[in-house]
Short mmCIF file of C-alpha atoms and ligand atoms in Angstrom, two decimals:
data_model
loop_
_atom_site.label_atom_id
_atom_site.label_comp_id
_atom_site.label_asym_id
_atom_site.label_seq_id
_atom_site.Cartn_x
_atom_site.Cartn_y
_atom_site.Cartn_z
CA UNK P 19 87.95 118.14 132.25
CA UNK P 20 88.62 114.72 132.46
CA UNK P 21 87.00 112.10 129.66
CA UNK P 22 87.19 108.30 130.30
CA UNK P 23 87.96 106.72 127.30
CA UNK P 24 86.18 102.92 127.24
CA UNK P 25 88.15 100.72 124.59
CA UNK P 26 86.32 98.12 122.59
CA UNK P 27 87.12 96.61 119.61
CA UNK P 28 89.53 99.44 118.77
CA UNK P 29 92.73 98.42 120.22
CA UNK P 30 95.46 100.63 119.22
CA UNK P 31 96.44 104.18 119.32
CA UNK P 32 96.75 105.33 115.48
CA UNK P 33 94.18 106.16 114.12
CA UNK P 34 92.10 106.26 116.31
CA UNK P 35 89.26 109.08 116.42
CA UNK P 36 87.95 108.63 119.58
CA UNK P 37 90.79 108.59 121.87
CA UNK P 38 92.16 111.78 120.44
CA UNK P 39 88.46 112.85 121.44
CA UNK P 40 89.11 111.51 124.30
CA UNK P 41 92.41 113.50 124.60
CA UNK P 42 91.40 116.48 123.29
CA UNK P 43 88.86 116.80 126.40
CA UNK P 44 91.54 116.49 129.18
CA UNK P 45 93.22 113.87 131.39
CA UNK P 46 91.92 110.39 130.44
CA UNK P 47 91.37 107.29 131.97
CA UNK P 48 91.74 104.84 129.69
CA UNK P 49 88.75 101.32 130.17
CA UNK P 50 88.92 97.97 129.28
CA UNK P 51 85.46 95.68 130.96
CA UNK P 52 85.79 92.32 130.94
CA UNK P 53 82.08 91.51 130.56
CA UNK P 54 81.54 88.56 130.86
CA UNK P 55 78.61 88.52 128.50
CA UNK P 56 81.38 88.84 125.60
CA UNK P 57 83.86 86.81 128.32
CA UNK P 58 81.80 83.98 129.15
CA UNK P 59 81.28 83.14 125.52
CA UNK P 60 84.17 83.25 123.50
CA UNK P 61 86.25 80.82 123.00
CA UNK P 62 89.85 79.80 124.62
CA UNK P 63 91.65 81.37 121.37
CA UNK P 64 89.50 84.19 121.24
CA UNK P 65 90.00 85.12 125.18
CA UNK P 66 94.33 84.77 124.94
CA UNK P 67 94.07 86.92 122.22
CA UNK P 68 92.24 89.44 123.59
CA UNK P 69 94.31 89.53 127.03
CA UNK P 70 97.97 89.13 124.38
CA UNK P 71 96.38 92.83 122.62
CA UNK P 72 95.37 94.59 126.23
CA UNK P 73 98.87 93.62 127.41
CA UNK P 74 100.22 95.04 124.21
CA UNK P 75 98.38 98.84 124.09
CA UNK P 76 98.86 99.21 127.60
CA UNK P 77 102.49 99.30 126.77
CA UNK P 78 101.74 102.60 125.63
CA UNK P 79 98.96 103.17 126.64
CA UNK P 80 98.33 103.05 130.87
CA UNK P 81 94.58 100.88 130.31
CA UNK P 82 92.63 100.25 133.40
CA UNK P 83 91.36 96.46 133.74
CA UNK P 84 87.94 96.28 135.31
CA UNK P 85 85.20 93.27 135.64
CA UNK P 86 81.60 93.72 135.51
CA UNK P 87 78.61 94.49 133.78
CA UNK P 88 79.36 97.39 132.10
CA UNK P 89 76.49 99.51 132.67
CA UNK P 90 77.66 99.64 135.89
CA UNK P 91 81.14 99.83 135.70
CA UNK P 92 81.94 102.94 133.40
CA UNK P 93 79.10 104.61 134.88
CA UNK P 94 80.77 104.62 138.26
CA UNK P 95 84.42 103.91 137.33
CA UNK P 96 83.23 108.21 135.25
CA UNK P 97 81.70 109.43 138.33
CA UNK P 98 84.90 107.88 140.47
CA UNK P 99 87.63 110.46 138.28
CA UNK P 100 85.01 112.76 138.10
CA UNK P 101 84.99 112.54 133.80
CA UNK P 102 82.04 114.58 131.91
CA UNK P 103 82.67 112.68 128.99
CA UNK P 104 82.77 108.90 128.31
CA UNK P 105 84.69 108.34 124.86
CA UNK P 106 84.09 105.06 122.66
CA UNK P 107 84.06 103.43 118.69
CA UNK P 108 80.63 103.35 117.93
CA UNK P 109 79.40 99.63 118.24
CA UNK P 110 76.64 97.95 115.96
CA UNK P 111 76.83 94.80 116.55
CA UNK P 112 72.90 93.56 118.30
CA UNK P 113 74.70 93.52 121.65
CA UNK P 114 77.26 95.61 121.31
CA UNK P 115 74.20 98.69 120.39
CA UNK P 116 72.14 97.63 123.67
CA UNK P 117 74.72 97.53 125.98
CA UNK P 118 75.46 101.08 125.14
CA UNK P 119 72.07 102.69 124.76
CA UNK P 120 71.06 101.46 128.41
CA UNK P 121 74.83 102.82 128.85
CA UNK P 122 74.60 105.60 128.11
CA UNK P 123 71.21 106.18 129.93
CA UNK P 124 72.63 105.56 132.89
CA UNK P 125 75.18 107.89 132.00
CA UNK P 126 73.31 110.55 131.61
CA UNK P 127 71.20 110.51 134.94
CA UNK P 128 74.87 111.25 136.10
CA UNK P 129 74.87 113.72 134.12
CA UNK P 130 77.69 112.44 131.39
CA UNK P 131 78.26 112.19 127.93
CA UNK P 132 78.93 109.09 126.27
CA UNK P 133 80.43 109.95 123.29
CA UNK P 134 80.62 107.88 120.10
CA UNK P 135 83.42 109.16 116.99
CA UNK P 136 83.55 106.46 114.34
CA UNK P 137 83.49 102.35 114.56
CA UNK P 138 84.99 99.48 113.16
CA UNK P 139 84.18 99.66 110.00
CA UNK P 140 85.38 102.36 106.44
CA UNK P 141 82.12 103.42 106.34
CA UNK P 142 80.31 103.12 109.46
CA UNK P 143 76.36 100.76 109.11
CA UNK P 144 73.67 102.55 107.27
CA UNK P 145 75.80 105.07 105.72
CA UNK P 146 75.15 103.07 101.92
CA UNK P 147 72.11 103.39 100.34
CA UNK P 148 70.60 102.89 96.91
CA UNK P 149 68.88 106.33 95.52
CA UNK P 150 65.88 105.00 97.65
CA UNK P 151 67.65 105.29 100.00
CA UNK P 152 67.25 101.29 101.28
CA UNK P 153 70.38 99.46 102.44
CA UNK P 154 71.48 96.73 100.20
CA UNK P 155 70.80 93.20 100.01
CA UNK P 156 73.33 91.85 96.81
CA UNK P 157 76.90 92.63 97.73
CA UNK P 158 77.81 94.00 94.08
CA UNK P 159 75.58 97.66 94.03
CA UNK P 160 76.81 97.77 97.72
CA UNK P 161 80.24 97.67 97.18
CA UNK P 162 79.86 100.29 93.86
CA UNK P 163 78.03 102.18 96.35
CA UNK P 164 80.44 101.85 99.42
CA UNK P 165 83.94 102.63 97.51
CA UNK P 166 81.41 105.81 95.65
CA UNK P 167 81.37 106.68 99.26
CA UNK P 168 83.99 106.82 100.46
CA UNK P 169 86.19 107.73 103.55
CA UNK P 170 87.44 109.88 106.08
CA UNK P 171 91.35 110.04 105.34
CA UNK P 172 92.96 108.27 108.37
CA UNK P 173 93.04 109.84 112.35
CA UNK P 174 96.66 111.42 113.48
CA UNK P 175 98.85 109.47 116.13
CA UNK P 176 99.18 109.81 120.02
CA UNK P 177 99.68 113.69 120.63
CA UNK P 178 103.13 113.37 122.70
CA UNK P 179 101.56 115.20 125.16
CA UNK P 180 99.16 112.73 126.28
CA UNK P 181 97.91 112.97 129.91
CA UNK P 182 96.35 110.14 131.07
CA UNK P 183 94.56 108.81 134.42
CA UNK P 184 95.04 106.01 136.69
CA UNK P 185 92.05 103.61 138.72
CA UNK P 186 93.28 102.99 141.91
CA UNK P 187 91.61 99.67 142.04
CA UNK P 188 91.69 98.04 138.99
CA UNK P 189 92.11 94.05 137.74
CA UNK P 190 94.96 91.87 136.36
CA UNK P 191 94.26 90.68 133.34
CA UNK P 192 93.47 86.88 133.23
CA UNK P 193 96.19 84.02 132.93
CA UNK P 194 93.90 81.84 130.41
CA UNK P 195 95.16 78.34 129.60
CA UNK P 196 95.39 77.05 125.81
CA UNK P 197 95.22 73.45 125.37
CA UNK P 198 98.29 72.07 123.85
CA UNK P 199 99.42 72.29 121.04
CA UNK P 200 97.25 74.96 120.02
CA UNK P 201 99.55 78.17 118.30
CA UNK P 202 97.54 81.75 118.07
CA UNK P 203 99.14 84.57 116.33
CA UNK P 204 101.41 87.37 118.28
CA UNK P 205 98.12 90.23 118.95
CA UNK P 206 98.40 93.86 118.47
CA UNK P 207 99.01 97.23 117.16
CA UNK P 208 102.68 96.71 116.36
CA UNK P 209 102.08 93.54 115.05
CA UNK P 210 99.41 94.16 113.05
CA UNK P 211 100.94 97.07 111.13
CA UNK P 212 104.38 94.98 111.37
CA UNK P 213 102.36 91.78 109.14
CA UNK P 214 100.70 94.38 106.86
CA UNK P 215 103.49 95.97 105.79
CA UNK P 216 104.70 92.92 104.52
CA UNK P 217 101.64 91.83 103.12
CA UNK P 218 101.43 95.43 101.07
CA UNK P 219 104.90 94.11 99.77
CA UNK P 220 103.03 91.44 97.86
CA UNK P 221 99.63 92.52 97.27
CA UNK P 222 100.18 92.40 94.30
CA UNK P 223 100.07 88.46 93.59
CA UNK P 224 96.80 88.07 96.04
CA UNK P 225 94.16 87.79 93.69
CA UNK P 226 96.38 84.31 91.93
CA UNK P 227 97.59 83.44 95.36
CA UNK P 228 93.73 83.54 97.61
CA UNK P 229 92.06 80.39 97.11
CA UNK P 230 94.65 78.10 97.46
CA UNK P 231 95.02 77.68 101.03
CA UNK P 232 98.43 75.75 100.40
CA UNK P 233 100.49 78.87 100.30
CA UNK P 234 100.52 81.74 102.39
CA UNK P 235 98.84 83.70 100.01
CA UNK P 236 96.41 85.75 102.69
CA UNK P 237 97.07 89.06 105.05
CA UNK P 238 95.45 87.49 107.95
CA UNK P 239 95.19 90.35 108.53
CA UNK P 240 91.05 89.27 110.42
CA UNK P 241 92.10 88.77 113.45
CA UNK P 242 93.94 92.13 114.11
CA UNK P 243 90.74 93.97 112.16
CA UNK P 244 88.03 92.15 114.85
CA UNK P 245 90.61 93.88 118.21
CA UNK P 246 91.12 96.83 115.90
CA UNK P 247 94.67 96.82 116.40
CA UNK P 248 94.70 98.73 113.17
CA UNK P 249 91.49 99.64 111.54
CA UNK P 250 90.06 99.00 108.33
CA UNK P 251 90.55 103.30 106.51
CA UNK P 252 94.69 102.57 107.12
CA UNK P 253 94.08 99.80 105.04
CA UNK P 254 92.28 101.73 103.11
CA UNK P 255 94.47 104.48 102.33
CA UNK P 256 97.84 102.28 101.72
CA UNK P 257 96.14 100.48 99.09
CA UNK P 258 94.51 103.47 97.51
CA UNK P 259 97.67 104.18 95.35
CA UNK P 260 98.03 101.06 94.32
CA UNK P 261 96.67 99.50 90.81
CA UNK P 262 96.42 96.09 89.90
CA UNK P 263 93.71 92.90 90.42
CA UNK P 264 95.43 92.51 93.80
CA UNK P 265 95.06 96.01 95.04
CA UNK P 266 91.92 95.60 93.62
CA UNK P 267 90.51 92.09 94.93
CA UNK P 268 92.01 93.59 98.68
CA UNK P 269 89.27 96.01 98.61
CA UNK P 270 87.24 94.20 97.96
CA UNK P 271 86.80 91.85 100.48
CA UNK P 272 87.15 95.16 103.16
CA UNK P 273 84.19 95.64 101.53
CA UNK P 274 82.14 92.50 102.49
CA UNK P 275 83.97 92.30 105.64
CA UNK P 276 81.78 95.92 105.75
CA UNK P 277 78.94 94.21 103.99
CA UNK P 278 78.24 91.75 106.41
CA UNK P 279 78.30 94.06 109.18
CA UNK P 280 75.49 96.50 107.61
CA UNK P 281 73.50 93.31 106.97
CA UNK P 282 73.66 92.67 110.57
CA UNK P 283 73.10 95.22 111.92
CA UNK P 284 69.73 95.90 109.01
CA UNK P 285 68.48 92.83 110.34
CA UNK P 286 70.53 92.23 113.95
CA UNK P 287 68.26 88.46 114.32
CA UNK P 288 70.01 87.14 111.51
CA UNK P 289 72.39 86.31 113.60
CA UNK P 290 70.28 83.42 114.77
CA UNK P 291 67.37 82.93 112.43
CA UNK P 292 67.03 82.48 109.10
CA UNK P 293 68.21 85.49 106.13
CA UNK P 294 65.24 83.68 103.89
CA UNK P 295 63.10 82.86 105.97
CA UNK P 296 61.67 79.18 103.74
CA UNK P 297 64.98 77.83 105.01
CA UNK P 298 63.98 77.17 108.07
CA UNK P 299 61.15 74.49 106.77
CA UNK P 300 64.12 72.32 104.94
CA UNK P 301 64.19 69.35 106.96
CA UNK P 302 67.96 69.27 108.93
CA UNK P 303 69.16 66.29 110.96
CA UNK P 304 70.37 66.63 115.06
CA UNK P 305 74.04 67.02 115.15
CA UNK P 306 75.66 64.18 115.85
CA UNK P 307 78.75 61.24 115.39
CA UNK P 308 78.95 62.70 111.83
CA UNK P 309 79.12 66.25 113.65
CA UNK P 310 81.16 64.98 115.83
CA UNK P 311 83.68 64.16 112.88
CA UNK P 312 83.72 67.12 111.10
CA UNK P 313 84.40 68.91 114.53
CA UNK P 314 87.65 67.35 115.32
CA UNK P 315 88.36 66.84 111.52
CA UNK P 316 88.13 62.93 110.87
CA UNK P 317 85.40 62.62 108.46
CA UNK P 318 87.85 60.93 105.99
CA UNK P 319 87.18 64.08 102.95
CA UNK P 320 90.93 65.24 103.41
CA UNK P 321 90.38 68.62 102.83
CA UNK P 322 87.85 69.19 105.07
CA UNK P 323 88.93 67.72 107.49
CA UNK P 324 92.44 69.20 107.27
CA UNK P 325 90.24 72.91 107.40
CA UNK P 326 88.57 71.55 111.07
CA UNK P 327 92.59 70.67 112.22
CA UNK P 328 93.65 73.62 111.23
CA UNK P 329 91.16 75.47 113.09
CA UNK P 330 91.91 73.79 116.07
CA UNK P 331 95.68 73.84 115.84
CA UNK P 332 95.50 77.63 115.26
CA UNK P 333 92.25 79.50 115.53
CA UNK P 334 92.45 80.23 112.15
CA UNK P 335 90.88 78.52 109.12
CA UNK P 336 91.59 80.00 104.65
CA UNK P 337 88.28 81.18 103.71
CA UNK P 338 88.44 78.93 101.04
CA UNK P 339 87.89 76.40 103.04
CA UNK P 340 85.87 77.64 105.49
CA UNK P 341 83.31 77.58 103.02
CA UNK P 342 84.27 73.91 101.63
CA UNK P 343 84.02 72.57 105.13
CA UNK P 344 80.05 74.60 105.97
CA UNK P 345 78.73 72.93 102.57
CA UNK P 346 79.89 70.05 103.77
CA UNK P 347 78.35 70.67 107.25
CA UNK P 348 74.80 72.27 105.51
CA UNK P 349 74.54 69.69 102.67
CA UNK P 350 76.67 67.05 103.02
CA UNK P 351 75.67 66.40 107.02
CA UNK P 352 71.99 68.35 106.33
CA UNK P 353 73.06 70.08 110.07
CA UNK P 354 71.37 73.39 110.63
CA UNK P 355 74.09 76.22 110.11
CA UNK P 356 73.52 77.47 112.95
CA UNK P 357 75.95 74.63 115.03
CA UNK P 358 78.98 75.41 112.87
CA UNK P 359 78.54 78.88 113.02
CA UNK P 360 78.85 78.27 116.68
CA UNK P 361 81.60 75.91 116.51
CA UNK P 362 83.57 77.93 114.08
CA UNK P 363 82.89 80.52 117.14
CA UNK P 364 83.84 78.59 119.61
CA UNK P 365 87.91 78.63 118.23
CA UNK P 366 88.34 81.34 115.19
CA UNK P 367 90.68 84.20 116.67
CA UNK P 368 89.10 86.18 114.37
CA UNK P 369 85.07 85.37 115.50
CA UNK P 370 82.47 87.81 114.53
CA UNK P 371 79.38 87.66 114.59
CA UNK P 372 78.52 89.59 111.07
CA UNK P 373 81.07 87.51 109.31
CA UNK P 374 80.85 84.45 110.65
CA UNK P 375 77.57 84.35 110.93
CA UNK P 376 77.26 85.31 107.85
CA UNK P 377 80.00 83.42 105.58
CA UNK P 378 78.31 80.82 107.67
CA UNK P 379 74.59 82.06 105.60
CA UNK P 380 76.14 82.00 102.77
CA UNK P 381 77.40 79.31 102.07
CA UNK P 382 74.21 77.74 102.96
CA UNK P 383 72.30 79.28 100.55
CA UNK P 384 70.48 81.26 103.03
CA UNK P 385 71.86 84.29 102.84
CA UNK P 386 72.24 87.65 101.35
CA UNK P 387 73.27 87.02 97.30
CA UNK P 388 73.51 83.81 98.42
CA UNK P 389 75.49 80.39 96.34
CA UNK P 390 72.48 78.86 94.56
CA UNK P 391 71.38 76.42 96.90
CA UNK P 392 72.05 73.45 94.46
CA UNK P 393 75.99 74.15 93.92
CA UNK P 394 76.58 71.97 96.30
CA UNK P 395 80.29 71.24 96.54
CA UNK P 396 81.99 68.41 95.90
CA UNK P 397 85.20 67.88 98.39
CA UNK P 398 87.33 65.77 96.73
CA UNK P 399 87.40 67.85 93.23
CA UNK P 400 87.80 71.19 95.71
CA UNK P 401 90.62 69.76 97.31
CA UNK P 402 92.66 68.56 94.44
CA UNK P 403 91.24 72.49 92.31
CA UNK P 404 92.14 74.77 95.20
CA UNK P 405 95.07 72.57 97.19
CA UNK P 406 96.69 70.92 93.69
CA UNK P 407 100.16 69.85 95.43
CA UNK P 408 98.28 68.69 98.63
CA UNK P 409 100.41 70.66 100.36
CA UNK P 410 97.68 72.13 102.22
CA UNK P 411 96.70 68.37 103.00
CA UNK P 412 99.80 67.02 103.67
CA UNK P 413 100.35 69.84 106.73
CA UNK P 414 96.88 69.31 108.46
CA UNK P 415 96.63 65.49 107.65
CA UNK P 416 99.90 64.54 108.21
CA UNK P 417 99.00 60.78 108.29
CA UNK P 418 98.53 60.90 104.44
CA UNK P 419 101.25 62.65 103.94
CA UNK P 420 103.12 59.99 101.12
CA UNK P 421 100.21 58.85 100.30
CA UNK P 422 99.60 58.39 96.58
CA UNK P 423 96.55 60.49 96.23
CA UNK P 424 95.78 62.64 99.97
CA UNK P 425 93.16 63.94 98.31
CA UNK P 426 90.88 60.86 97.93
CA UNK P 427 93.39 57.82 99.78
CA UNK P 428 92.42 54.37 98.69
CA UNK P 429 91.50 52.08 101.45
CA UNK P 430 94.91 50.52 101.58
CA UNK P 431 95.99 53.95 102.61
CA UNK P 432 93.34 53.91 104.36
CA UNK P 433 93.76 50.47 106.39
CA UNK P 434 97.90 51.55 106.90
CA UNK P 435 97.46 55.25 107.81
CA UNK P 436 94.40 54.42 110.62
CA UNK P 437 92.83 57.17 108.44
CA UNK P 438 88.98 57.31 108.39
CA UNK P 439 86.96 56.05 105.12
CA UNK P 440 84.46 59.54 104.41
CA UNK P 441 82.10 59.31 107.32
CA UNK P 442 79.00 60.10 104.56
CA UNK P 443 78.72 59.19 100.37
CA UNK P 444 78.96 62.79 99.14
CA UNK P 445 76.93 61.88 95.71
CA UNK P 446 74.08 60.20 97.41
CA UNK P 447 73.63 63.13 100.27
CA UNK P 448 74.53 66.20 97.50
CA UNK P 449 71.26 63.93 96.11
CA UNK P 450 69.93 64.28 98.91
CA UNK P 451 70.58 67.85 99.88
CA UNK P 452 68.81 68.52 96.36
CA UNK P 453 66.00 66.66 97.67
CA UNK P 454 64.80 68.86 100.56
CA UNK P 455 65.49 71.71 99.06
CA UNK P 456 62.90 70.60 96.77
CA UNK P 457 60.67 70.16 99.38
CA UNK P 458 60.83 74.32 100.23
CA UNK P 459 60.54 75.45 97.33
CA UNK P 460 57.83 73.80 95.90
C1 FAD X 529 81.61 80.12 106.87
C2 FAD X 529 82.60 81.34 106.96
C3 FAD X 529 83.30 81.72 108.18
C4 FAD X 529 83.87 83.00 108.51
N1 FAD X 529 84.04 83.40 109.91
C5 FAD X 529 84.88 84.86 109.61
C6 FAD X 529 84.66 85.88 111.21
O1 FAD X 529 84.27 84.11 112.15
N2 FAD X 529 85.80 86.56 111.68
C7 FAD X 529 86.30 86.93 109.34
O2 FAD X 529 87.13 87.96 109.97
N3 FAD X 529 86.22 86.43 108.97
C8 FAD X 529 85.52 85.11 108.31
N4 FAD X 529 84.84 84.80 107.31
C9 FAD X 529 85.59 85.18 106.16
C10 FAD X 529 86.71 85.27 105.61
O3 FAD X 529 87.13 83.80 106.00
C11 FAD X 529 88.04 85.37 106.52
O4 FAD X 529 87.64 86.76 106.55
C12 FAD X 529 89.78 85.19 106.25
O5 FAD X 529 89.80 83.85 105.66
C13 FAD X 529 91.04 86.17 107.17
O6 FAD X 529 91.59 85.62 106.65
P1 FAD X 529 92.83 86.42 106.02
O7 FAD X 529 92.60 87.73 106.82
O8 FAD X 529 93.88 86.13 105.74
O9 FAD X 529 91.70 86.81 104.38
P2 FAD X 529 91.99 88.23 103.08
O10 FAD X 529 91.61 87.45 101.76
O11 FAD X 529 93.33 88.41 103.31
O12 FAD X 529 91.31 89.16 103.33
C14 FAD X 529 91.29 90.77 103.74
C15 FAD X 529 90.10 90.76 104.84
O13 FAD X 529 88.99 91.21 103.92
C16 FAD X 529 87.84 90.30 105.40
N5 FAD X 529 87.60 88.99 104.19
C17 FAD X 529 87.93 88.90 103.80
N6 FAD X 529 87.05 87.72 103.10
C18 FAD X 529 86.02 87.95 103.87
C19 FAD X 529 84.80 87.64 103.43
N7 FAD X 529 84.24 86.34 103.26
N8 FAD X 529 83.21 87.63 104.54
C20 FAD X 529 84.04 88.82 105.93
N9 FAD X 529 84.88 89.89 104.93
C21 FAD X 529 85.86 89.17 105.13
C22 FAD X 529 88.84 90.13 106.37
O14 FAD X 529 88.43 91.70 107.44
C23 FAD X 529 90.61 89.58 105.88
O15 FAD X 529 91.40 89.61 107.28
C24 FAD X 529 84.46 83.57 107.62
C25 FAD X 529 84.10 83.22 106.05
C26 FAD X 529 82.74 81.96 105.74
C27 FAD X 529 83.34 81.27 104.00
#
């Protein structure tokens, strides 16, 4: 019997239970549907990366690509090849769930089954519960229960005797032109495995190095995980034998990804709305010229500008700097987090609704287990603390490379280098943020 493997965020051959399930049903048509509902709002970096990732997958699997609404395309295709089953890894995002329900119904009408096997997570959302069968709202108890729940061993590799079906008419993968100067990481399963094993050799240093944006101290696995070029289960299995703070902290970071997916599953409205509704009542400023300065990396606060420029040049920003830049937008410029989250999703290759929007809400103080609103990051002291040699600022704000104090250039140095004066006074805006917070607390 013929089956269809509908790839989405699982662009790999190894440890891919849905693909193995499809092949177990018989000759398999591997399919990817370029869905305008996801493609059109994606920023160029993510589109370009997705196309690269699909090209990489096609070296191992003859994926047919179609364009259009998956509800029509998947059903038509399954009928065309006479499939009795369509296999997917379950999607837990707000849009993906709705889409899959609609596809499942349309397939059922045609007498075809949608089979969901696995998900992009080690433990799928809605599985980790407390003693009263409730989902967790706070990270630390979630992560304990998540580790206690455990996960399956990685699934095997692609069988040698895999049999594939092809479609006669498929579309060419589009070429995505990136603005000059943007350099994206290499996509695909092979690149993901290479990056992962290189990082695994230095995971012992992770605990110390991960908060320093000026050193290559993190794994850079987020885009590979986003597109499923490697599964977190594979990562966790490789970490299993390793003791020490580096491996332990790394496991916790994977748990954050799973926590946010769970929170978004429980509260799909929080993709747009405040998790803590009282924050919707706070007074905010409309995004204006300062917002543009933030987007373009010319706020006059070097660590903020370095981060915003790194984002545009590479489609990635260091986690510590994501927090600093997000805090600056919400608490120094008083702009609502949704504007910043949208900008991040426009540029991030790893842009992921759950991790991004809840990372923003956490920083804004309106999210889960949030850093209290009154703890306002001082961008200058954050820069000095986490980028002590100013290597990061020097790299991304090169006009400050030779000044005496790149984290707080003098007015004379700003004039000489053309680097702007601060768009706002942090001390005054910190107080303003606290005053506005008092109003919603009262
Ligand atoms: C405002 C803001 C927005 C963010 N937007 C995204 C996003 O769109 N996509 C995304 O994948 N991550 C996002 N993060 C989380 C984090 O910044 C990135 O996962 C991390 O910087 C990716 O680099 P890395 O793979 O080298 O991380 P590492 O430090 O090597 O971490 C390993 C993996 O753990 C996961 N992880 C680490 N930290 C977090 C976290 N705080 N939340 C969720 N998962 C985490 C990621 O999958 C990451 O690849 C955001 C954080 C903030 C504060």
